[in-house]
Amino acid sequence: MSTKRDFYEILGVSKTSSQDEIKKAYRKVAMQYHPDRNPGNKEAEEHFKEAAEAYEVLSDPDKRAQYDRFGHAGMGNRGGHGGNMNMDDIFSNFGDIFGEDIFGSFFGGGGRGGGGGSRRGRGTRGSNLRVKIKLNFEEIAKGANKKIKVKKHVTCTTCSGLGAKDKNAFQTCTTCQGSGQVRKVTQTFLGQMQTVTTCPTCNGEGQIITNKCSSCKGEGRQYGEETVSIDIPAGVMEGMQLSMSGKGNAGERGGAPGDLLILIEEEPHPELQRDGLNVAYDLYISFPDAAFGTQVEVPTIDGKAKIKVPPGTQSGKIFRLKGKGFPSVNSYEKGDQLIHVNVWTPQTLTSEEKSMLEKLQDSGNFKPNPEKSEKGFFEKVKDIFS
């Protein structure tokens, strides 16, 4: 199981915290563990990445709902910023939540370079993609690996995402002088006020392409196709959404890629029904089999199983096959298979069959006489869910 810390614990907030409270908490943790405040401190850097991963999930309503329901397992293959993204990706994606680049303004404009100049942008982040994957009961129970072809924007192979003909086809933006930001000082009745905005000329990148790549026309990406391998954890459910970090559309001119969101769909089983972690099966037996007892073969998720029906079994009896259900996606718990017995009553009778039953009608053994220990329907239902 995952050994990751709880995302709410990392940011020091509760599950009922608002988006503003989560944003403020992330800002506080980011300032505490920022690499410029902790030079050479690997532990602080890991805390910084950990906080970015937590904020990336909790700041997105869909991902937060998924995490609240399934925990870290509900995040599927997504490595998060702590795993698959480097420090520049974190700065690029989350610096703007502070209204101004916290990683430049609050730390002397050093950014990750540490050289005193403002951090340059890394292009535009790619958008997320959503795909649907259908799984049968066996794949859900055991987990599965699916390889799918995704049509999306991919990094341009000609310029490797630069958007330019070569590394020399850039010039410093003359509007912002390479900072990617434009500062404006205005006079108010309270005194001078300085505002900082993204440079409109270079869109915050600090440089302008002088000779665009002929293949991607300066975007740094092209429309193409990628084969993605997706590991589906055992126990997923209909409607559950997994996420793979960095497998969405490629960003423009070196921007971070978006995520691939995987929506789980369950293929109906011809004989079994799913009820949470449990599997339900309706077993129909004849009256003689119910009276004499029998041995029958029933379907399960991964094959067949034989069960013994004892003599005198009543309609509504429920047999339980322990551990034959679905595993929990977020714990070691495993469901059972519940077999509901239905004694089949003939709907048409021949004259001979009718005569035989009429002879038995007045027999004492054929009159309903439930024992006190015999549980009613609601008690049986209660037992199932207890």
Tab-separated table of N, CA and C in Angstrom, residues 86-240:
chain	number	residue	atom	x	y	z
A	86	ASN	N	9.677	18.240	-12.267
A	86	ASN	CA	10.841	18.847	-11.637
A	86	ASN	C	10.458	20.183	-11.003
A	87	MET	N	11.436	20.861	-10.417
A	87	MET	CA	11.144	22.093	-9.703
A	87	MET	C	10.610	23.181	-10.626
A	88	ASP	N	11.146	23.253	-11.838
A	88	ASP	CA	10.667	24.276	-12.771
A	88	ASP	C	9.207	24.077	-13.122
A	89	ASP	N	8.787	22.807	-13.238
A	89	ASP	CA	7.384	22.524	-13.528
A	89	ASP	C	6.498	23.042	-12.390
A	90	ILE	N	6.934	22.849	-11.165
A	90	ILE	CA	6.160	23.310	-10.012
A	90	ILE	C	6.048	24.828	-10.036
A	91	PHE	N	7.166	25.503	-10.273
A	91	PHE	CA	7.136	26.966	-10.312
A	91	PHE	C	6.240	27.460	-11.444
A	92	SER	N	6.328	26.805	-12.596
A	92	SER	CA	5.552	27.215	-13.767
A	92	SER	C	4.064	27.060	-13.529
A	93	ASN	N	3.667	25.979	-12.887
A	93	ASN	CA	2.248	25.679	-12.721
A	93	ASN	C	1.592	26.389	-11.554
A	94	PHE	N	2.355	26.650	-10.471
A	94	PHE	CA	1.722	27.138	-9.265
A	94	PHE	C	2.166	28.532	-8.827
A	95	GLY	N	3.108	29.137	-9.529
A	95	GLY	CA	3.562	30.463	-9.133
A	95	GLY	C	2.468	31.509	-9.208
A	96	ASP	N	1.493	31.327	-10.148
A	96	ASP	CA	0.498	32.363	-10.378
A	96	ASP	C	-0.628	32.371	-9.355
A	97	ILE	N	-0.674	31.439	-8.418
A	97	ILE	CA	-1.779	31.441	-7.454
A	97	ILE	C	-1.637	32.561	-6.439
A	98	PHE	N	-0.485	33.235	-6.418
A	98	PHE	CA	-0.265	34.279	-5.452
A	98	PHE	C	-0.522	35.665	-6.051
A	99	GLY	N	-1.061	35.696	-7.265
A	99	GLY	CA	-1.333	36.966	-7.909
A	99	GLY	C	-0.088	37.535	-8.545
A	100	GLU	N	1.038	37.257	-7.949
A	100	GLU	CA	2.342	37.675	-8.455
A	100	GLU	C	3.260	36.503	-8.236
A	101	ASP	N	4.308	36.415	-8.974
A	101	ASP	CA	5.200	35.260	-8.868
A	101	ASP	C	5.892	35.230	-7.511
A	102	ILE	N	5.351	34.431	-6.577
A	102	ILE	CA	5.931	34.344	-5.232
A	102	ILE	C	7.378	33.898	-5.285
A	103	PHE	N	7.688	33.069	-6.239
A	103	PHE	CA	9.024	32.504	-6.292
A	103	PHE	C	10.025	33.506	-6.845
A	104	GLY	N	9.556	34.672	-7.317
A	104	GLY	CA	10.453	35.747	-7.703
A	104	GLY	C	10.359	36.885	-6.709
A	105	SER	N	9.140	37.387	-6.485
A	105	SER	CA	8.949	38.582	-5.689
A	105	SER	C	9.282	38.379	-4.226
A	106	PHE	N	8.887	37.252	-3.647
A	106	PHE	CA	9.084	37.042	-2.221
A	106	PHE	C	10.510	36.642	-1.882
A	107	PHE	N	11.276	36.227	-2.885
A	107	PHE	CA	12.627	35.750	-2.608
A	107	PHE	C	13.661	36.516	-3.433
A	108	GLY	N	13.401	37.794	-3.602
A	108	GLY	CA	14.393	38.641	-4.241
A	108	GLY	C	14.494	38.462	-5.729
A	109	GLY	N	13.489	37.868	-6.352
A	109	GLY	CA	13.499	37.716	-7.800
A	109	GLY	C	14.457	36.689	-8.279
A	110	GLY	N	14.908	35.813	-7.392
A	110	GLY	CA	15.927	34.847	-7.779
A	110	GLY	C	15.398	33.678	-8.543
A	111	GLY	N	14.150	33.289	-8.271
A	111	GLY	CA	13.597	32.114	-8.926
A	111	GLY	C	14.446	30.900	-8.644
A	112	ARG	N	14.461	30.001	-9.550
A	112	ARG	CA	15.285	28.811	-9.368
A	112	ARG	C	16.721	29.069	-9.771
A	113	GLY	N	16.926	30.123	-10.568
A	113	GLY	CA	18.291	30.355	-11.029
A	113	GLY	C	19.189	30.869	-9.926
A	114	GLY	N	18.549	31.621	-8.968
A	114	GLY	CA	19.347	32.130	-7.851
A	114	GLY	C	20.307	33.213	-8.258
A	115	GLY	N	20.183	33.748	-9.489
A	115	GLY	CA	21.139	34.738	-9.943
A	115	GLY	C	20.649	36.149	-9.836
A	116	GLY	N	19.483	36.408	-9.261
A	116	GLY	CA	19.019	37.768	-9.074
A	116	GLY	C	18.052	38.214	-10.127
A	117	GLY	N	17.924	37.538	-11.265
A	117	GLY	CA	16.980	37.931	-12.294
A	117	GLY	C	15.677	37.217	-12.106
A	118	SER	N	14.589	37.820	-12.610
A	118	SER	CA	13.283	37.187	-12.475
A	118	SER	C	13.210	35.924	-13.298
A	119	ARG	N	12.425	34.979	-12.791
A	119	ARG	CA	12.292	33.692	-13.470
A	119	ARG	C	11.512	33.850	-14.760
A	120	ARG	N	11.975	33.269	-15.814
A	120	ARG	CA	11.285	33.305	-17.089
A	120	ARG	C	10.261	32.197	-17.169
A	121	GLY	N	9.223	32.458	-17.885
A	121	GLY	CA	8.181	31.448	-18.055
A	121	GLY	C	8.659	30.311	-18.933
A	122	ARG	N	7.927	29.220	-18.919
A	122	ARG	CA	8.317	28.062	-19.724
A	122	ARG	C	7.211	27.701	-20.688
A	123	GLY	N	6.602	28.685	-21.297
A	123	GLY	CA	5.528	28.407	-22.236
A	123	GLY	C	4.213	28.182	-21.510
A	124	THR	N	3.229	27.707	-22.268
A	124	THR	CA	1.885	27.502	-21.726
A	124	THR	C	1.660	26.029	-21.409
A	125	ARG	N	1.082	25.760	-20.243
A	125	ARG	CA	0.798	24.377	-19.858
A	125	ARG	C	-0.240	23.766	-20.786
A	126	GLY	N	-0.061	22.494	-21.112
A	126	GLY	CA	-1.011	21.785	-21.972
A	126	GLY	C	-2.304	21.463	-21.229
A	127	SER	N	-3.360	21.264	-21.960
A	127	SER	CA	-4.657	20.969	-21.348
A	127	SER	C	-4.757	19.487	-20.980
A	128	ASN	N	-5.682	19.183	-20.073
A	128	ASN	CA	-5.934	17.796	-19.685
A	128	ASN	C	-6.745	17.073	-20.748
A	129	LEU	N	-6.612	15.766	-20.793
A	129	LEU	CA	-7.405	14.934	-21.703
A	129	LEU	C	-8.191	13.925	-20.874
A	130	ARG	N	-9.363	13.533	-21.358
A	130	ARG	CA	-10.192	12.565	-20.662
A	130	ARG	C	-10.487	11.385	-21.591
A	131	VAL	N	-10.291	10.173	-21.085
A	131	VAL	CA	-10.595	8.963	-21.847
A	131	VAL	C	-11.433	8.030	-20.978
A	132	LYS	N	-12.159	7.120	-21.620
A	132	LYS	CA	-12.951	6.122	-20.909
A	132	LYS	C	-12.369	4.739	-21.160
A	133	ILE	N	-12.327	3.929	-20.113
A	133	ILE	CA	-11.828	2.561	-20.236
A	133	ILE	C	-12.855	1.606	-19.635
A	134	LYS	N	-13.244	0.595	-20.423
A	134	LYS	CA	-14.190	-0.410	-19.950
A	134	LYS	C	-13.440	-1.619	-19.412
A	135	LEU	N	-13.885	-2.104	-18.262
A	135	LEU	CA	-13.251	-3.258	-17.623
A	135	LEU	C	-14.305	-4.302	-17.282
A	136	ASN	N	-13.955	-5.590	-17.470
A	136	ASN	CA	-14.864	-6.643	-17.033
A	136	ASN	C	-14.619	-6.948	-15.558
A	137	PHE	N	-15.451	-7.819	-14.977
A	137	PHE	CA	-15.362	-8.096	-13.543
A	137	PHE	C	-14.007	-8.673	-13.145
A	138	GLU	N	-13.448	-9.539	-13.973
A	138	GLU	CA	-12.168	-10.164	-13.640
A	138	GLU	C	-11.043	-9.129	-13.635
A	139	GLU	N	-11.058	-8.203	-14.598
A	139	GLU	CA	-10.035	-7.153	-14.653
A	139	GLU	C	-10.152	-6.228	-13.440
A	140	ILE	N	-11.384	-5.956	-13.024
A	140	ILE	CA	-11.581	-5.099	-11.853
A	140	ILE	C	-11.072	-5.794	-10.596
A	141	ALA	N	-11.327	-7.098	-10.491
A	141	ALA	CA	-10.942	-7.851	-9.291
A	141	ALA	C	-9.428	-8.017	-9.178
A	142	LYS	N	-8.738	-8.185	-10.298
A	142	LYS	CA	-7.307	-8.483	-10.266
A	142	LYS	C	-6.433	-7.287	-10.627
A	143	GLY	N	-7.034	-6.239	-11.178
A	143	GLY	CA	-6.233	-5.148	-11.715
A	143	GLY	C	-5.828	-5.475	-13.137
A	144	ALA	N	-5.499	-4.466	-13.908
A	144	ALA	CA	-5.186	-4.709	-15.322
A	144	ALA	C	-4.237	-3.645	-15.856
A	145	ASN	N	-3.557	-3.999	-16.910
A	145	ASN	CA	-2.733	-3.043	-17.647
A	145	ASN	C	-3.353	-2.861	-19.025
A	146	LYS	N	-3.665	-1.634	-19.359
A	146	LYS	CA	-4.288	-1.329	-20.638
A	146	LYS	C	-3.376	-0.410	-21.441
A	147	LYS	N	-3.187	-0.757	-22.691
A	147	LYS	CA	-2.433	0.112	-23.600
A	147	LYS	C	-3.419	0.730	-24.585
A	148	ILE	N	-3.483	2.045	-24.588
A	148	ILE	CA	-4.421	2.737	-25.472
A	148	ILE	C	-3.677	3.774	-26.314
A	149	LYS	N	-4.210	4.030	-27.482
A	149	LYS	CA	-3.648	5.065	-28.353
A	149	LYS	C	-4.439	6.352	-28.132
A	150	VAL	N	-3.708	7.407	-27.798
A	150	VAL	CA	-4.338	8.692	-27.485
A	150	VAL	C	-3.925	9.715	-28.546
A	151	LYS	N	-4.908	10.301	-29.210
A	151	LYS	CA	-4.637	11.371	-30.166
A	151	LYS	C	-4.605	12.688	-29.404
A	152	LYS	N	-3.485	13.380	-29.531
A	152	LYS	CA	-3.307	14.590	-28.730
A	152	LYS	C	-2.158	15.431	-29.297
A	153	HIS	N	-1.925	16.579	-28.675
A	153	HIS	CA	-0.759	17.389	-29.021
A	153	HIS	C	0.480	16.762	-28.373
A	154	VAL	N	1.504	16.518	-29.179
A	154	VAL	CA	2.760	15.959	-28.695
A	154	VAL	C	3.884	16.947	-28.982
A	155	THR	N	4.976	16.809	-28.258
A	155	THR	CA	6.115	17.703	-28.452
A	155	THR	C	6.656	17.590	-29.874
A	156	CYS	N	6.915	18.719	-30.479
A	156	CYS	CA	7.436	18.744	-31.853
A	156	CYS	C	8.807	18.065	-31.891
A	157	THR	N	8.950	17.080	-32.761
A	157	THR	CA	10.214	16.345	-32.846
A	157	THR	C	11.289	17.131	-33.592
A	158	THR	N	10.869	18.103	-34.377
A	158	THR	CA	11.842	18.893	-35.145
A	158	THR	C	12.615	19.853	-34.249
A	159	CYS	N	11.883	20.578	-33.388
A	159	CYS	CA	12.530	21.589	-32.539
A	159	CYS	C	12.588	21.186	-31.076
A	160	SER	N	12.130	19.965	-30.764
A	160	SER	CA	12.115	19.458	-29.390
A	160	SER	C	11.329	20.354	-28.436
A	161	GLY	N	10.307	20.998	-28.967
A	161	GLY	CA	9.417	21.794	-28.135
A	161	GLY	C	9.790	23.256	-28.006
A	162	LEU	N	10.932	23.683	-28.609
A	162	LEU	CA	11.350	25.083	-28.494
A	162	LEU	C	10.420	26.031	-29.242
A	163	GLY	N	9.919	25.571	-30.378
A	163	GLY	CA	9.093	26.433	-31.220
A	163	GLY	C	9.917	27.265	-32.186
A	164	ALA	N	11.251	27.195	-32.046
A	164	ALA	CA	12.152	27.975	-32.891
A	164	ALA	C	12.975	27.059	-33.785
A	165	LYS	N	13.540	27.647	-34.825
A	165	LYS	CA	14.352	26.876	-35.764
A	165	LYS	C	15.554	26.264	-35.065
A	166	ASP	N	16.194	27.037	-34.178
A	166	ASP	CA	17.313	26.539	-33.380
A	166	ASP	C	17.426	27.378	-32.119
A	167	LYS	N	18.395	27.069	-31.272
A	167	LYS	CA	18.541	27.763	-29.999
A	167	LYS	C	18.950	29.223	-30.156
A	168	ASN	N	19.435	29.569	-31.340
A	168	ASN	CA	19.874	30.946	-31.573
A	168	ASN	C	18.770	31.820	-32.142
A	169	ALA	N	17.586	31.212	-32.374
A	169	ALA	CA	16.492	31.956	-33.012
A	169	ALA	C	15.612	32.653	-31.978
A	170	PHE	N	16.236	33.218	-30.944
A	170	PHE	CA	15.513	33.953	-29.905
A	170	PHE	C	16.170	35.304	-29.698
A	171	GLN	N	15.372	36.262	-29.234
A	171	GLN	CA	15.930	37.522	-28.782
A	171	GLN	C	15.203	37.960	-27.515
A	172	THR	N	15.895	38.684	-26.676
A	172	THR	CA	15.299	39.156	-25.429
A	172	THR	C	14.155	40.111	-25.725
A	173	CYS	N	13.075	39.932	-25.006
A	173	CYS	CA	11.902	40.801	-25.191
A	173	CYS	C	12.270	42.227	-24.791
A	174	THR	N	12.006	43.177	-25.676
A	174	THR	CA	12.373	44.575	-25.405
A	174	THR	C	11.372	45.264	-24.490
A	175	THR	N	10.190	44.706	-24.371
A	175	THR	CA	9.168	45.317	-23.504
A	175	THR	C	9.491	45.108	-22.030
A	176	CYS	N	9.842	43.848	-21.673
A	176	CYS	CA	10.104	43.528	-20.261
A	176	CYS	C	11.586	43.331	-19.975
A	177	GLN	N	12.416	43.459	-20.989
A	177	GLN	CA	13.866	43.281	-20.857
A	177	GLN	C	14.228	41.884	-20.353
A	178	GLY	N	13.399	40.908	-20.729
A	178	GLY	CA	13.707	39.514	-20.395
A	178	GLY	C	13.145	39.022	-19.078
A	179	SER	N	12.484	39.898	-18.328
A	179	SER	CA	11.970	39.475	-17.015
A	179	SER	C	10.650	38.717	-17.126
A	180	GLY	N	9.914	38.932	-18.216
A	180	GLY	CA	8.609	38.301	-18.364
A	180	GLY	C	7.498	39.041	-17.639
A	181	GLN	N	7.860	40.129	-16.953
A	181	GLN	CA	6.896	40.916	-16.190
A	181	GLN	C	7.039	42.396	-16.501
A	182	VAL	N	5.921	43.081	-16.398
A	182	VAL	CA	5.914	44.532	-16.596
A	182	VAL	C	5.475	45.176	-15.292
A	183	ARG	N	6.291	46.062	-14.768
A	183	ARG	CA	5.972	46.768	-13.527
A	183	ARG	C	5.504	48.183	-13.852
A	184	LYS	N	4.435	48.557	-13.180
A	184	LYS	CA	3.874	49.881	-13.408
A	184	LYS	C	3.674	50.564	-12.064
A	185	VAL	N	4.171	51.787	-11.940
A	185	VAL	CA	4.047	52.560	-10.711
A	185	VAL	C	3.027	53.663	-10.943
A	186	THR	N	2.003	53.699	-10.096
A	186	THR	CA	0.973	54.736	-10.192
A	186	THR	C	0.917	55.513	-8.889
A	187	GLN	N	0.532	56.779	-9.011
A	187	GLN	CA	0.437	57.651	-7.843
A	187	GLN	C	-0.993	57.658	-7.332
A	188	THR	N	-1.188	57.302	-6.071
A	188	THR	CA	-2.513	57.335	-5.452
A	188	THR	C	-2.469	58.265	-4.246
A	189	PHE	N	-3.646	58.512	-3.634
A	189	PHE	CA	-3.688	59.403	-2.467
A	189	PHE	C	-2.966	58.785	-1.273
A	190	LEU	N	-2.706	57.450	-1.356
A	190	LEU	CA	-1.957	56.779	-0.295
A	190	LEU	C	-0.459	56.766	-0.572
A	191	GLY	N	-0.101	57.254	-1.749
A	191	GLY	CA	1.304	57.230	-2.141
A	191	GLY	C	1.496	56.427	-3.414
A	192	GLN	N	2.689	55.999	-3.698
A	192	GLN	CA	2.980	55.226	-4.891
A	192	GLN	C	2.560	53.766	-4.717
A	193	MET	N	1.985	53.227	-5.793
A	193	MET	CA	1.592	51.818	-5.769
A	193	MET	C	2.171	51.125	-6.994
A	194	GLN	N	2.835	50.024	-6.745
A	194	GLN	CA	3.452	49.273	-7.840
A	194	GLN	C	2.647	48.018	-8.140
A	195	THR	N	2.341	47.797	-9.404
A	195	THR	CA	1.645	46.581	-9.831
A	195	THR	C	2.534	45.818	-10.820
A	196	VAL	N	2.442	44.533	-10.771
A	196	VAL	CA	3.233	43.673	-11.651
A	196	VAL	C	2.289	42.803	-12.465
A	197	THR	N	2.436	42.819	-13.776
A	197	THR	CA	1.596	42.010	-14.663
A	197	THR	C	2.481	41.237	-15.641
A	198	THR	N	1.917	40.188	-16.220
A	198	THR	CA	2.641	39.408	-17.226
A	198	THR	C	2.860	40.251	-18.474
A	199	CYS	N	4.033	40.176	-19.010
A	199	CYS	CA	4.370	40.961	-20.195
A	199	CYS	C	3.454	40.577	-21.360
A	200	PRO	N	2.756	41.540	-21.971
A	200	PRO	CA	1.833	41.230	-23.077
A	200	PRO	C	2.543	40.883	-24.381
A	201	THR	N	3.810	41.263	-24.492
A	201	THR	CA	4.543	41.021	-25.740
A	201	THR	C	5.046	39.584	-25.838
A	202	CYS	N	5.644	39.086	-24.757
A	202	CYS	CA	6.233	37.733	-24.782
A	202	CYS	C	5.421	36.727	-23.966
A	203	ASN	N	4.282	37.189	-23.421
A	203	ASN	CA	3.433	36.322	-22.580
A	203	ASN	C	4.187	35.715	-21.398
A	204	GLY	N	5.081	36.490	-20.844
A	204	GLY	CA	5.783	36.057	-19.645
A	204	GLY	C	7.009	35.198	-19.889
A	205	GLU	N	7.369	34.941	-21.148
A	205	GLU	CA	8.501	34.056	-21.425
A	205	GLU	C	9.835	34.785	-21.408
A	206	GLY	N	9.829	36.101	-21.524
A	206	GLY	CA	11.068	36.867	-21.447
A	206	GLY	C	11.842	36.934	-22.751
A	207	GLN	N	11.410	36.174	-23.742
A	207	GLN	CA	12.096	36.191	-25.031
A	207	GLN	C	11.098	35.959	-26.165
A	208	ILE	N	11.513	36.370	-27.341
A	208	ILE	CA	10.659	36.281	-28.526
A	208	ILE	C	11.373	35.462	-29.592
A	209	ILE	N	10.621	34.621	-30.277
A	209	ILE	CA	11.193	33.804	-31.357
A	209	ILE	C	11.360	34.656	-32.603
A	210	THR	N	12.555	34.647	-33.129
A	210	THR	CA	12.826	35.426	-34.357
A	210	THR	C	12.702	34.574	-35.610
A	211	ASN	N	12.869	33.268	-35.472
A	211	ASN	CA	12.768	32.362	-36.623
A	211	ASN	C	12.036	31.100	-36.163
A	212	LYS	N	10.755	31.015	-36.476
A	212	LYS	CA	9.923	29.915	-35.979
A	212	LYS	C	10.243	28.588	-36.660
A	213	CYS	N	9.987	27.495	-35.927
A	213	CYS	CA	10.146	26.141	-36.472
A	213	CYS	C	9.148	25.952	-37.606
A	214	SER	N	9.607	25.423	-38.711
A	214	SER	CA	8.733	25.256	-39.882
A	214	SER	C	7.702	24.138	-39.684
A	215	SER	N	7.987	23.223	-38.782
A	215	SER	CA	7.069	22.091	-38.579
A	215	SER	C	5.881	22.448	-37.685
A	216	CYS	N	6.154	23.128	-36.565
A	216	CYS	CA	5.080	23.435	-35.606
A	216	CYS	C	4.644	24.888	-35.638
A	217	LYS	N	5.261	25.693	-36.505
A	217	LYS	CA	4.903	27.109	-36.659
A	217	LYS	C	5.059	27.895	-35.355
A	218	GLY	N	6.036	27.489	-34.553
A	218	GLY	CA	6.337	28.246	-33.351
A	218	GLY	C	5.634	27.760	-32.092
A	219	GLU	N	4.761	26.770	-32.205
A	219	GLU	CA	4.026	26.302	-31.022
A	219	GLU	C	4.851	25.362	-30.152
A	220	GLY	N	5.801	24.663	-30.756
A	220	GLY	CA	6.580	23.692	-29.992
A	220	GLY	C	5.874	22.352	-29.829
A	221	ARG	N	4.764	22.170	-30.508
A	221	ARG	CA	4.011	20.923	-30.429
A	221	ARG	C	3.239	20.706	-31.719
A	222	GLN	N	2.890	19.452	-31.964
A	222	GLN	CA	2.127	19.074	-33.142
A	222	GLN	C	1.037	18.078	-32.736
A	223	TYR	N	0.030	17.955	-33.575
A	223	TYR	CA	-1.019	16.979	-33.298
A	223	TYR	C	-0.534	15.608	-33.743
A	224	GLY	N	-0.602	14.650	-32.839
A	224	GLY	CA	-0.114	13.316	-33.163
A	224	GLY	C	-0.801	12.254	-32.318
A	225	GLU	N	-0.084	11.162	-32.084
A	225	GLU	CA	-0.661	10.024	-31.362
A	225	GLU	C	0.409	9.416	-30.462
A	226	GLU	N	-0.005	8.982	-29.289
A	226	GLU	CA	0.920	8.341	-28.349
A	226	GLU	C	0.250	7.109	-27.739
A	227	THR	N	0.995	6.032	-27.629
A	227	THR	CA	0.493	4.839	-26.952
A	227	THR	C	0.828	4.950	-25.463
A	228	VAL	N	-0.206	4.916	-24.649
A	228	VAL	CA	-0.054	5.099	-23.208
A	228	VAL	C	-0.378	3.787	-22.494
A	229	SER	N	0.507	3.368	-21.601
A	229	SER	CA	0.289	2.167	-20.796
A	229	SER	C	-0.297	2.583	-19.447
A	230	ILE	N	-1.474	2.045	-19.139
A	230	ILE	CA	-2.188	2.442	-17.927
A	230	ILE	C	-2.321	1.247	-16.991
A	231	ASP	N	-1.799	1.370	-15.784
A	231	ASP	CA	-1.958	0.333	-14.760
A	231	ASP	C	-3.199	0.647	-13.935
A	232	ILE	N	-4.210	-0.229	-14.035
A	232	ILE	CA	-5.457	-0.041	-13.303
A	232	ILE	C	-5.368	-0.831	-11.997
A	233	PRO	N	-5.492	-0.180	-10.838
A	233	PRO	CA	-5.433	-0.923	-9.569
A	233	PRO	C	-6.665	-1.797	-9.383
A	234	ALA	N	-6.525	-2.886	-8.664
A	234	ALA	CA	-7.651	-3.774	-8.396
A	234	ALA	C	-8.676	-3.070	-7.511
A	235	GLY	N	-9.956	-3.318	-7.802
A	235	GLY	CA	-11.024	-2.800	-6.952
A	235	GLY	C	-11.641	-1.493	-7.397
A	236	VAL	N	-11.268	-0.984	-8.572
A	236	VAL	CA	-11.867	0.262	-9.035
A	236	VAL	C	-13.368	0.074	-9.256
A	237	MET	N	-14.086	1.194	-9.328
A	237	MET	CA	-15.534	1.132	-9.451
A	237	MET	C	-16.019	1.996	-10.610
A	238	GLU	N	-17.230	1.727	-11.051
A	238	GLU	CA	-17.890	2.523	-12.093
A	238	GLU	C	-17.888	3.997	-11.689
A	239	GLY	N	-17.449	4.853	-12.603
A	239	GLY	CA	-17.443	6.289	-12.347
A	239	GLY	C	-16.190	6.805	-11.683
A	240	MET	N	-15.320	5.909	-11.234
A	240	MET	CA	-14.066	6.332	-10.600
A	240	MET	C	-13.138	6.934	-11.643
